[in-house]
GROMACS .gro file of C-alpha atoms in nm:
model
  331
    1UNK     CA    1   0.000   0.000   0.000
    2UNK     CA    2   0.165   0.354  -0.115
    3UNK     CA    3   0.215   0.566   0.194
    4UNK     CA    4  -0.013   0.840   0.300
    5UNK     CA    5   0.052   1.170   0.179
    6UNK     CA    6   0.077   1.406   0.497
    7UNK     CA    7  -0.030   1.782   0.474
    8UNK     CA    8   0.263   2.027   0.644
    9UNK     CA    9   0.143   2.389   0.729
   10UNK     CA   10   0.379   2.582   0.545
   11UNK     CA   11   0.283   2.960   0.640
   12UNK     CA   12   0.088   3.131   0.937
   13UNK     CA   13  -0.056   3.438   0.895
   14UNK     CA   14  -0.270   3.656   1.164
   15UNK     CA   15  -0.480   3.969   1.221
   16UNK     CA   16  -0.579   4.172   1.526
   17UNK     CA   17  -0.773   4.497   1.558
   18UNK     CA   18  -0.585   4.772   1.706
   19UNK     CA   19  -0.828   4.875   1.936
   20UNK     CA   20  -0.769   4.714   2.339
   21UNK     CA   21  -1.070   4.646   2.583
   22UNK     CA   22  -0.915   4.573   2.924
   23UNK     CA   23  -1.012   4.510   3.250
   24UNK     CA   24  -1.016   4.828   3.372
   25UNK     CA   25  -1.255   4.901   3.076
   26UNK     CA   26  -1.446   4.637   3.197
   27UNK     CA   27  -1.518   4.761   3.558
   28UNK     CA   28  -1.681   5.045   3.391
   29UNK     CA   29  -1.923   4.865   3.229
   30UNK     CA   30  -2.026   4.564   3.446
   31UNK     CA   31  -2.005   4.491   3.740
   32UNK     CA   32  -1.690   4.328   3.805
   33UNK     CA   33  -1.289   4.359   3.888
   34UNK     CA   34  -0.963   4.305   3.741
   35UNK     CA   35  -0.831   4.044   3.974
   36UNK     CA   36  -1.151   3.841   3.941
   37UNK     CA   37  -1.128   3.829   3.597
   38UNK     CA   38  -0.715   3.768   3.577
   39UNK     CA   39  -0.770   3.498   3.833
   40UNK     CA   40  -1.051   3.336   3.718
   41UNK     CA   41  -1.000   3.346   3.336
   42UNK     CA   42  -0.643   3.475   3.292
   43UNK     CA   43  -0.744   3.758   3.053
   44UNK     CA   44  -0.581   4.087   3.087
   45UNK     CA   45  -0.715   4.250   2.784
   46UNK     CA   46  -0.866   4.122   2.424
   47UNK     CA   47  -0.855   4.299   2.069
   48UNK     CA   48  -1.186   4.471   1.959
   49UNK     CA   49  -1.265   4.542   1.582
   50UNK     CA   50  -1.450   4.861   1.572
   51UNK     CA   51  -1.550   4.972   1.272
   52UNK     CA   52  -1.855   4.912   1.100
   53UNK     CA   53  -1.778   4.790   0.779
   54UNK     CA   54  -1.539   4.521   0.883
   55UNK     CA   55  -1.611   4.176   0.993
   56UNK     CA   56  -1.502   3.812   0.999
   57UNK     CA   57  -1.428   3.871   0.639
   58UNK     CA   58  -1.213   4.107   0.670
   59UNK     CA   59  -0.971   3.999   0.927
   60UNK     CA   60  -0.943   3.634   0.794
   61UNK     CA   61  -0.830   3.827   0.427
   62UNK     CA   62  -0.578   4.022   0.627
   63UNK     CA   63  -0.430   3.676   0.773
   64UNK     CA   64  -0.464   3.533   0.423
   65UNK     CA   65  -0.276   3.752   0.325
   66UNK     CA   66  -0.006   3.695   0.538
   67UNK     CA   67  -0.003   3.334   0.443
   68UNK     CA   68   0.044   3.468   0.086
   69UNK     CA   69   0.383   3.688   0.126
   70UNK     CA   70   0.523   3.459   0.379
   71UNK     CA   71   0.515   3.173   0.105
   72UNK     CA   72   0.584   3.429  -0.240
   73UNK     CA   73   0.232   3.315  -0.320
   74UNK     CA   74  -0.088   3.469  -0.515
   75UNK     CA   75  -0.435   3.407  -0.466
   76UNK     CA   76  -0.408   3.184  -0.824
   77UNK     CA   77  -0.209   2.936  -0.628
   78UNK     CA   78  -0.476   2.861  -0.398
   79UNK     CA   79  -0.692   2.566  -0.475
   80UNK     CA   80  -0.940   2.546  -0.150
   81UNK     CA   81  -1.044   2.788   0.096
   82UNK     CA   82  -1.218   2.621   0.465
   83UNK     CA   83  -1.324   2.846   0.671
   84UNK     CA   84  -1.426   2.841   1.045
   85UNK     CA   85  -1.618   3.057   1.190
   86UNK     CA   86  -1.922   3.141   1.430
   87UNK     CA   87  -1.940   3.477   1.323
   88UNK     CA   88  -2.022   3.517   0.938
   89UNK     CA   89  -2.033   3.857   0.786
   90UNK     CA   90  -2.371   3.668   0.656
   91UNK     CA   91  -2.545   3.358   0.711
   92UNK     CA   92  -2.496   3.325   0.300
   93UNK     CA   93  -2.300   3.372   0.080
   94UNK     CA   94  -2.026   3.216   0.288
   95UNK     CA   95  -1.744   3.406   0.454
   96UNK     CA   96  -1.474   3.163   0.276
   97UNK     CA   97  -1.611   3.334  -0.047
   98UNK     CA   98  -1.587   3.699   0.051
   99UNK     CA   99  -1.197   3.557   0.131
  100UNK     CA  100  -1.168   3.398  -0.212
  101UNK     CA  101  -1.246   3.745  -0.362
  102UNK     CA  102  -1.030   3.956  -0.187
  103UNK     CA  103  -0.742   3.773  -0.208
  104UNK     CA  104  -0.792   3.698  -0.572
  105UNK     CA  105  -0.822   3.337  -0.527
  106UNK     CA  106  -0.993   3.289  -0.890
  107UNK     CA  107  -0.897   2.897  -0.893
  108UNK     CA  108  -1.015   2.791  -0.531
  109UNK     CA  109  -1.328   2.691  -0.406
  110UNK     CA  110  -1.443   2.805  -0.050
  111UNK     CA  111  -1.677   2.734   0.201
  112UNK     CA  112  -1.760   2.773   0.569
  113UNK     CA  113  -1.735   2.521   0.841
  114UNK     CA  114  -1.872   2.599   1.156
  115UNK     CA  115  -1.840   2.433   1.480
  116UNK     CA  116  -1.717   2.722   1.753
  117UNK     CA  117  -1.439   2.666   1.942
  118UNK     CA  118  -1.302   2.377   1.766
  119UNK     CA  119  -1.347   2.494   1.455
  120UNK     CA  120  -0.997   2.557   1.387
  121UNK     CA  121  -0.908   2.213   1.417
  122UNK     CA  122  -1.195   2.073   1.233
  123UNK     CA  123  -1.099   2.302   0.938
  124UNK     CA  124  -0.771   2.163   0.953
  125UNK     CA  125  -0.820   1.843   0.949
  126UNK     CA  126  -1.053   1.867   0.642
  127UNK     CA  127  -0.843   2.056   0.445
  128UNK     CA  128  -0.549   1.775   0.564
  129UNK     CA  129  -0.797   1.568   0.384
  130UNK     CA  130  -0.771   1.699   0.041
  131UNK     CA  131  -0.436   1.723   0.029
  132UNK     CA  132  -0.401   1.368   0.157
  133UNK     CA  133  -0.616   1.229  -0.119
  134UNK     CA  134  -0.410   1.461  -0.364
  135UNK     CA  135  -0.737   1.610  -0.480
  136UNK     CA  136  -0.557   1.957  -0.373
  137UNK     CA  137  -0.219   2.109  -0.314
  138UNK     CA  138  -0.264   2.439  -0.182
  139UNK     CA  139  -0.539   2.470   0.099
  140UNK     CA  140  -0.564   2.813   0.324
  141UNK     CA  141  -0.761   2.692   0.618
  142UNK     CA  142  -0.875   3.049   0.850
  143UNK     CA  143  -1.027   3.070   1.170
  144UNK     CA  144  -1.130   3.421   1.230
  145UNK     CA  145  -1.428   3.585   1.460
  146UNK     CA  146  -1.622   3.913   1.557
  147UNK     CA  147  -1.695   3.775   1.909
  148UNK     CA  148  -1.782   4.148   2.004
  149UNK     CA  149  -2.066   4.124   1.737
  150UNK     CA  150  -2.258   3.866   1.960
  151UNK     CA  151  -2.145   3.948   2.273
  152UNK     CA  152  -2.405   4.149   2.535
  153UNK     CA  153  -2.177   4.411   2.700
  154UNK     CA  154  -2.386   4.420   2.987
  155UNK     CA  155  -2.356   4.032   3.067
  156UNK     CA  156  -2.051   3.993   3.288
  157UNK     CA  157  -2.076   3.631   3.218
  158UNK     CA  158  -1.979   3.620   2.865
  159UNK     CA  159  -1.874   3.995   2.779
  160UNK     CA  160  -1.551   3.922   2.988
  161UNK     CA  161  -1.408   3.584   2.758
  162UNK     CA  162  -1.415   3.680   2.413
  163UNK     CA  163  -1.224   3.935   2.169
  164UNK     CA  164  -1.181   3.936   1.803
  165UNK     CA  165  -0.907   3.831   1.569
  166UNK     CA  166  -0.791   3.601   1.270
  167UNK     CA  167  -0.543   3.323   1.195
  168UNK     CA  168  -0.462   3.171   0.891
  169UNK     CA  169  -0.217   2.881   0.797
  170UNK     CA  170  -0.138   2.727   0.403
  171UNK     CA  171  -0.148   2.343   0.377
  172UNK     CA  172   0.089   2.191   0.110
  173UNK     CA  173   0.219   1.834   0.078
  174UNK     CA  174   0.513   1.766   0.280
  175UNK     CA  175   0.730   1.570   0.138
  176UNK     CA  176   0.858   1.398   0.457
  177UNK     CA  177   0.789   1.265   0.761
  178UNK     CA  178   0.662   1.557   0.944
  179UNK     CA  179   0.314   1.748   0.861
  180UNK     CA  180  -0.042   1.646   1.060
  181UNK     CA  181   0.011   1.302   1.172
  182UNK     CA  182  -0.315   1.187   1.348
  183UNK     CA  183  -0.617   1.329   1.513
  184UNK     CA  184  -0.897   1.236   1.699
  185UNK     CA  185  -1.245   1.489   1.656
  186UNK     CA  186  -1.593   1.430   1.909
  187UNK     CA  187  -1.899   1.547   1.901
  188UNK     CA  188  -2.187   1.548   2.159
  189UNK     CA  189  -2.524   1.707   2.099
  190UNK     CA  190  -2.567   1.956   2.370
  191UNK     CA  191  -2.963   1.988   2.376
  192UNK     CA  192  -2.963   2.147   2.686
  193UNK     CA  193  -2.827   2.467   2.481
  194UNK     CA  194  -2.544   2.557   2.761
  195UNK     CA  195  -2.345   2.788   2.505
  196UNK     CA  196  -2.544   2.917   2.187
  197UNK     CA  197  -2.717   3.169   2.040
  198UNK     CA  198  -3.094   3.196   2.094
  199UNK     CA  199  -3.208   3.411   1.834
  200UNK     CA  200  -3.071   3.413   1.405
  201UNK     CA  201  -3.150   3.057   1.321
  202UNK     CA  202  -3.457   2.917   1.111
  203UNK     CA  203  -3.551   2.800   1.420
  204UNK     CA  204  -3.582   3.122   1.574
  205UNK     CA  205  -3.576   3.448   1.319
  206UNK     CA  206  -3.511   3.776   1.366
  207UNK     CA  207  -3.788   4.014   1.482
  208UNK     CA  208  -3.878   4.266   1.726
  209UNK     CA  209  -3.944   4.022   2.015
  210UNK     CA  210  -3.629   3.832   1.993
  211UNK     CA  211  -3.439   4.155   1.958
  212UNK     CA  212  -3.600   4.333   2.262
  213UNK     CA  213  -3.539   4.028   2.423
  214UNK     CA  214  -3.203   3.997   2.335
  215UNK     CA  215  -3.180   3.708   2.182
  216UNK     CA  216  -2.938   3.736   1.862
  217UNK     CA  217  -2.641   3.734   2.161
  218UNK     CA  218  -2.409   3.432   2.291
  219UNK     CA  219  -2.560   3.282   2.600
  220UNK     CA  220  -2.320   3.049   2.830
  221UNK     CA  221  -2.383   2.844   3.120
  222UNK     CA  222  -2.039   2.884   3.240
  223UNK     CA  223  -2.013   2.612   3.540
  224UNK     CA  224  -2.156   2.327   3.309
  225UNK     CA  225  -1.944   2.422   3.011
  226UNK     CA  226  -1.624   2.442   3.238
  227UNK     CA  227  -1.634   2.102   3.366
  228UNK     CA  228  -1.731   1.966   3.006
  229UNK     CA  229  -1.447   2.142   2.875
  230UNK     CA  230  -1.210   2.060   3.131
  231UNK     CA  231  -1.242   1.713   3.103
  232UNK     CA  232  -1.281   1.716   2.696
  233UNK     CA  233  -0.992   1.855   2.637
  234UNK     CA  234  -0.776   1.663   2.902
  235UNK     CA  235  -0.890   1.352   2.784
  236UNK     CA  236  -0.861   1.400   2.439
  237UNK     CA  237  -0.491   1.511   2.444
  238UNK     CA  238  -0.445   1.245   2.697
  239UNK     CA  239  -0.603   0.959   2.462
  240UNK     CA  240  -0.377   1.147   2.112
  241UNK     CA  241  -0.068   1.113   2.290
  242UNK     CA  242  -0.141   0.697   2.407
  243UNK     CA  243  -0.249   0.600   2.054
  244UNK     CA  244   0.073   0.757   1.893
  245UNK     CA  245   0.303   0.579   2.195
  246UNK     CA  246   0.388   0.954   2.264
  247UNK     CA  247   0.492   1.057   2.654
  248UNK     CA  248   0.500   1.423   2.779
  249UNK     CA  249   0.884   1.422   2.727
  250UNK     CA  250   0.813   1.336   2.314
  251UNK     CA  251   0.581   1.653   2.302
  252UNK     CA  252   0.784   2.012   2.215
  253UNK     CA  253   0.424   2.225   2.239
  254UNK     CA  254   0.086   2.184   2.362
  255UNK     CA  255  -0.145   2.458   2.103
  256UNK     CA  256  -0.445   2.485   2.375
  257UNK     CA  257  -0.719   2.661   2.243
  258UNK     CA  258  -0.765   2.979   2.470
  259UNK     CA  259  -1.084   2.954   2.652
  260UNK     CA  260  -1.010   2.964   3.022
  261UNK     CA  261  -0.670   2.932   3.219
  262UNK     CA  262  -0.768   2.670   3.384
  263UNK     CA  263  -0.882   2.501   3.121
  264UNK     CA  264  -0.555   2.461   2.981
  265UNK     CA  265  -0.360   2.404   3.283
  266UNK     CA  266  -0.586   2.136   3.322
  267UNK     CA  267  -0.540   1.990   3.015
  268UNK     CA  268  -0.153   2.020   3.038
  269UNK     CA  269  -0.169   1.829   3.394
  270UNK     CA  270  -0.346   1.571   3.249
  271UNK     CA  271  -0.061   1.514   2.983
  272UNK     CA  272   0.215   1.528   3.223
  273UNK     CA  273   0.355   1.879   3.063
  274UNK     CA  274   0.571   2.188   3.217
  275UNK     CA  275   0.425   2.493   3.191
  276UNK     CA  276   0.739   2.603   2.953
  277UNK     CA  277   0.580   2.385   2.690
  278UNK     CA  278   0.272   2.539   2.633
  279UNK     CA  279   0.135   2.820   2.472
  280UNK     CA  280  -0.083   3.099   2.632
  281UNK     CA  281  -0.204   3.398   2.503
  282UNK     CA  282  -0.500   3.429   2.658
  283UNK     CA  283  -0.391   3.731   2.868
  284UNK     CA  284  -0.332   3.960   2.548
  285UNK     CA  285  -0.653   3.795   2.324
  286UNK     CA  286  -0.896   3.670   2.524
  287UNK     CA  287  -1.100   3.404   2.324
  288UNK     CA  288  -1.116   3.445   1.946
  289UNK     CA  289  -1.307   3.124   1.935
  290UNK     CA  290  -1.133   2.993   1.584
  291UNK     CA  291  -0.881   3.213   1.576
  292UNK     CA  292  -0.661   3.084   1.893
  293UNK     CA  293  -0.467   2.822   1.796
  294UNK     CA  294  -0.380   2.982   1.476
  295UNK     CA  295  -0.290   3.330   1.687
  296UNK     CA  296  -0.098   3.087   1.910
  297UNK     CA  297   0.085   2.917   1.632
  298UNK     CA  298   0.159   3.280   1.459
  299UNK     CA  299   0.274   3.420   1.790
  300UNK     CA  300   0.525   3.075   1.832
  301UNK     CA  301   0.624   3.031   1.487
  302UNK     CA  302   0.987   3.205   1.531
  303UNK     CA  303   0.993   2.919   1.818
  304UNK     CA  304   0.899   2.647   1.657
  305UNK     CA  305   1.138   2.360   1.508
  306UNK     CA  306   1.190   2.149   1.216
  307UNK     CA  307   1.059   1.807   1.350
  308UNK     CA  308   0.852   1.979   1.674
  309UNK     CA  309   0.582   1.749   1.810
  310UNK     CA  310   0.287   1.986   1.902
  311UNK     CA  311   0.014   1.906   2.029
  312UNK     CA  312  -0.321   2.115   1.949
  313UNK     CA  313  -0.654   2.063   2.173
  314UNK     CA  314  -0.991   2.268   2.165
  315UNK     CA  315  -1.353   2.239   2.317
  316UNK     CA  316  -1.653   2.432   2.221
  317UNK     CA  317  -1.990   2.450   2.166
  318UNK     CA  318  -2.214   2.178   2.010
  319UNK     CA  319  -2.047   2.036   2.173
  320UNK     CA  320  -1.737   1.971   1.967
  321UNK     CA  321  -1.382   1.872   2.059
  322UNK     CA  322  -1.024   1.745   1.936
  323UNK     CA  323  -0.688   1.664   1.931
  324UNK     CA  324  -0.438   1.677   1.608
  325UNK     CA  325  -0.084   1.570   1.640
  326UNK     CA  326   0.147   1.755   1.393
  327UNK     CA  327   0.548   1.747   1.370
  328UNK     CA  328   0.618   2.073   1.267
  329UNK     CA  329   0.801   2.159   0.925
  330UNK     CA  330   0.752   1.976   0.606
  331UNK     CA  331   0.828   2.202   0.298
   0.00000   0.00000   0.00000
């Protein structure tokens, strides 16, 4: 049997507003404190895109094209677009195509792929997919969201997690050992509706009533989706690392996605790693939702070596969760 072709990520790319909502900001809007935030969540601050005419879109082209330069690449040379988000400039066309036109991506096809938090990794692993069957060679996989454009500023519960921002990595065949090796994806219908968004759907549309009641934000219950996530994502990098005969000493970089400090300490424990090995931005970002492992790999790509063995984990709404073991390099 002819070996499996592996996928490398070749590029990173990233975009954050300029514009800084911290803390402090925070007290003067809810009620609620620095500390309890730092020490609860470990955010200092997250990124904020202000202006009107800019959305997911947007920032994910900005990261695009990122990926672009870094490589000496035009949108021509792209042949598929995947792109995660929550947060679509509309519910159609899809963001992925907004992308595919800015960047001048004539010869790709793009499309959305939503499912929150993990979103990221599911979009990786799909476009892993076509360049594993050889069906593509160049595949831009974004994660990018306008948390703030869902978010209820006067809801101390959720207003205080999430920011804005974009990642963006390029997929090519790697011609050796190293690329995305394995990775393990779950899914469990939450149907008790502990993170979503009441109002939008077909389920529920738009109208006076669900905006008065306002519906068209994110709603979390944050104790049940802690403990969910806490163990998801522990037990997922846990079971990644056992089915690859990997120990804590084989792995160079746990990518955590950034939802909670605790979270990924937790996760981290669980795997038997140092704190030196893992990434954390949370403090500067807050959570982009599909943008922070991307962010994370952008911010740790000057780090990162030929060969590396990361390790990248997320849990989100749905719910959804993953692992994906990747050794670094590849092109």
């Amino acid at each position: 049997m002819a070996e499996r072709k592996r996928a490398a990520i070749t590029a990173v790319g990233h975009y954050l507003p300029e514009n800084r909502l911290t803390n402090a900001d925070l007290e003067e809007m809810v009620e609620t404190n620095d500390e309890w935030i730092r020490t609860r969540t470990g955010i200092e601050e997250r990124r904020i895109l202000k202006d009107d005419d800019k959305a997911s879109a947007f920032m994910g082209s900005e990261a695009a094209k990122e990926v672009l330069e870094q490589r000496g690449l035009s949108g021509e040379d792209i042949d598929v677009i995947v792109f995660a988000t929550v947060t679509p400039d509309y519910l159609f066309p899809a963001t992925a195509c907004l992308v595919q036109k800015e960047i001048g991506a004539s010869n790709a096809y793009a499309f959305d792929l939503s499912a929150a938090c993990s979103g990221f990794l599911f979009a990786l692993t799909t476009g892993a997919n076509f360049i594993e069957s050889g069906r593509a060679q160049k595949v831009l996989v974004i994660g990018a969201d306008k948390m703030s454009s869902i978010i209820d500023y006067t809801d101390r519960s959720t207003c205080i997690l999430f920011g804005d921002g974009a990642g963006a990595v390029l997929l090519e065949p790697s011609g050796n050992e190293n690329g995305i090796i394995d990775y393990i994806h779950r899914s469990e219908g939450d149907t008790n509706l502990s993170l979503y968004q009441p109002a939008g759907g077909s389920l529920n549309p738009a109208s006076e009533q669900t905006v008065a009641d306002r519906l068209h934000y994110a709603k979390q219950d944050g104790r049940t989706v802690f403990k969910k996530a806490t163990v998801g994502m522990a037990d997922v990098s846990a079971e990644i690392l056992k089915d690859n005969d990997l120990t804590a000493d084989d792995v160079d970089w746990l990518v955590p996605h950034q939802a909670n400090l605790r979270i990924i300490d937790a996760t981290a424990n669980r795997m038997g790693l140092d704190n030196e090995k893992v990434m954390v931005n949370i403090d500067k970002y807050g959570n982009t939702t599909a943008a922070t492992i991307p962010l994370c790999l952008y911010d740790w790509k000057d780090k990162l070596d030929e060969g590396d063995n990361l390790i990248l984990a997320a849990f989100g709404g749905g719910y959804t969760w993953g692992s994906i073991y990747v050794k670094w390099g590849g092109k």
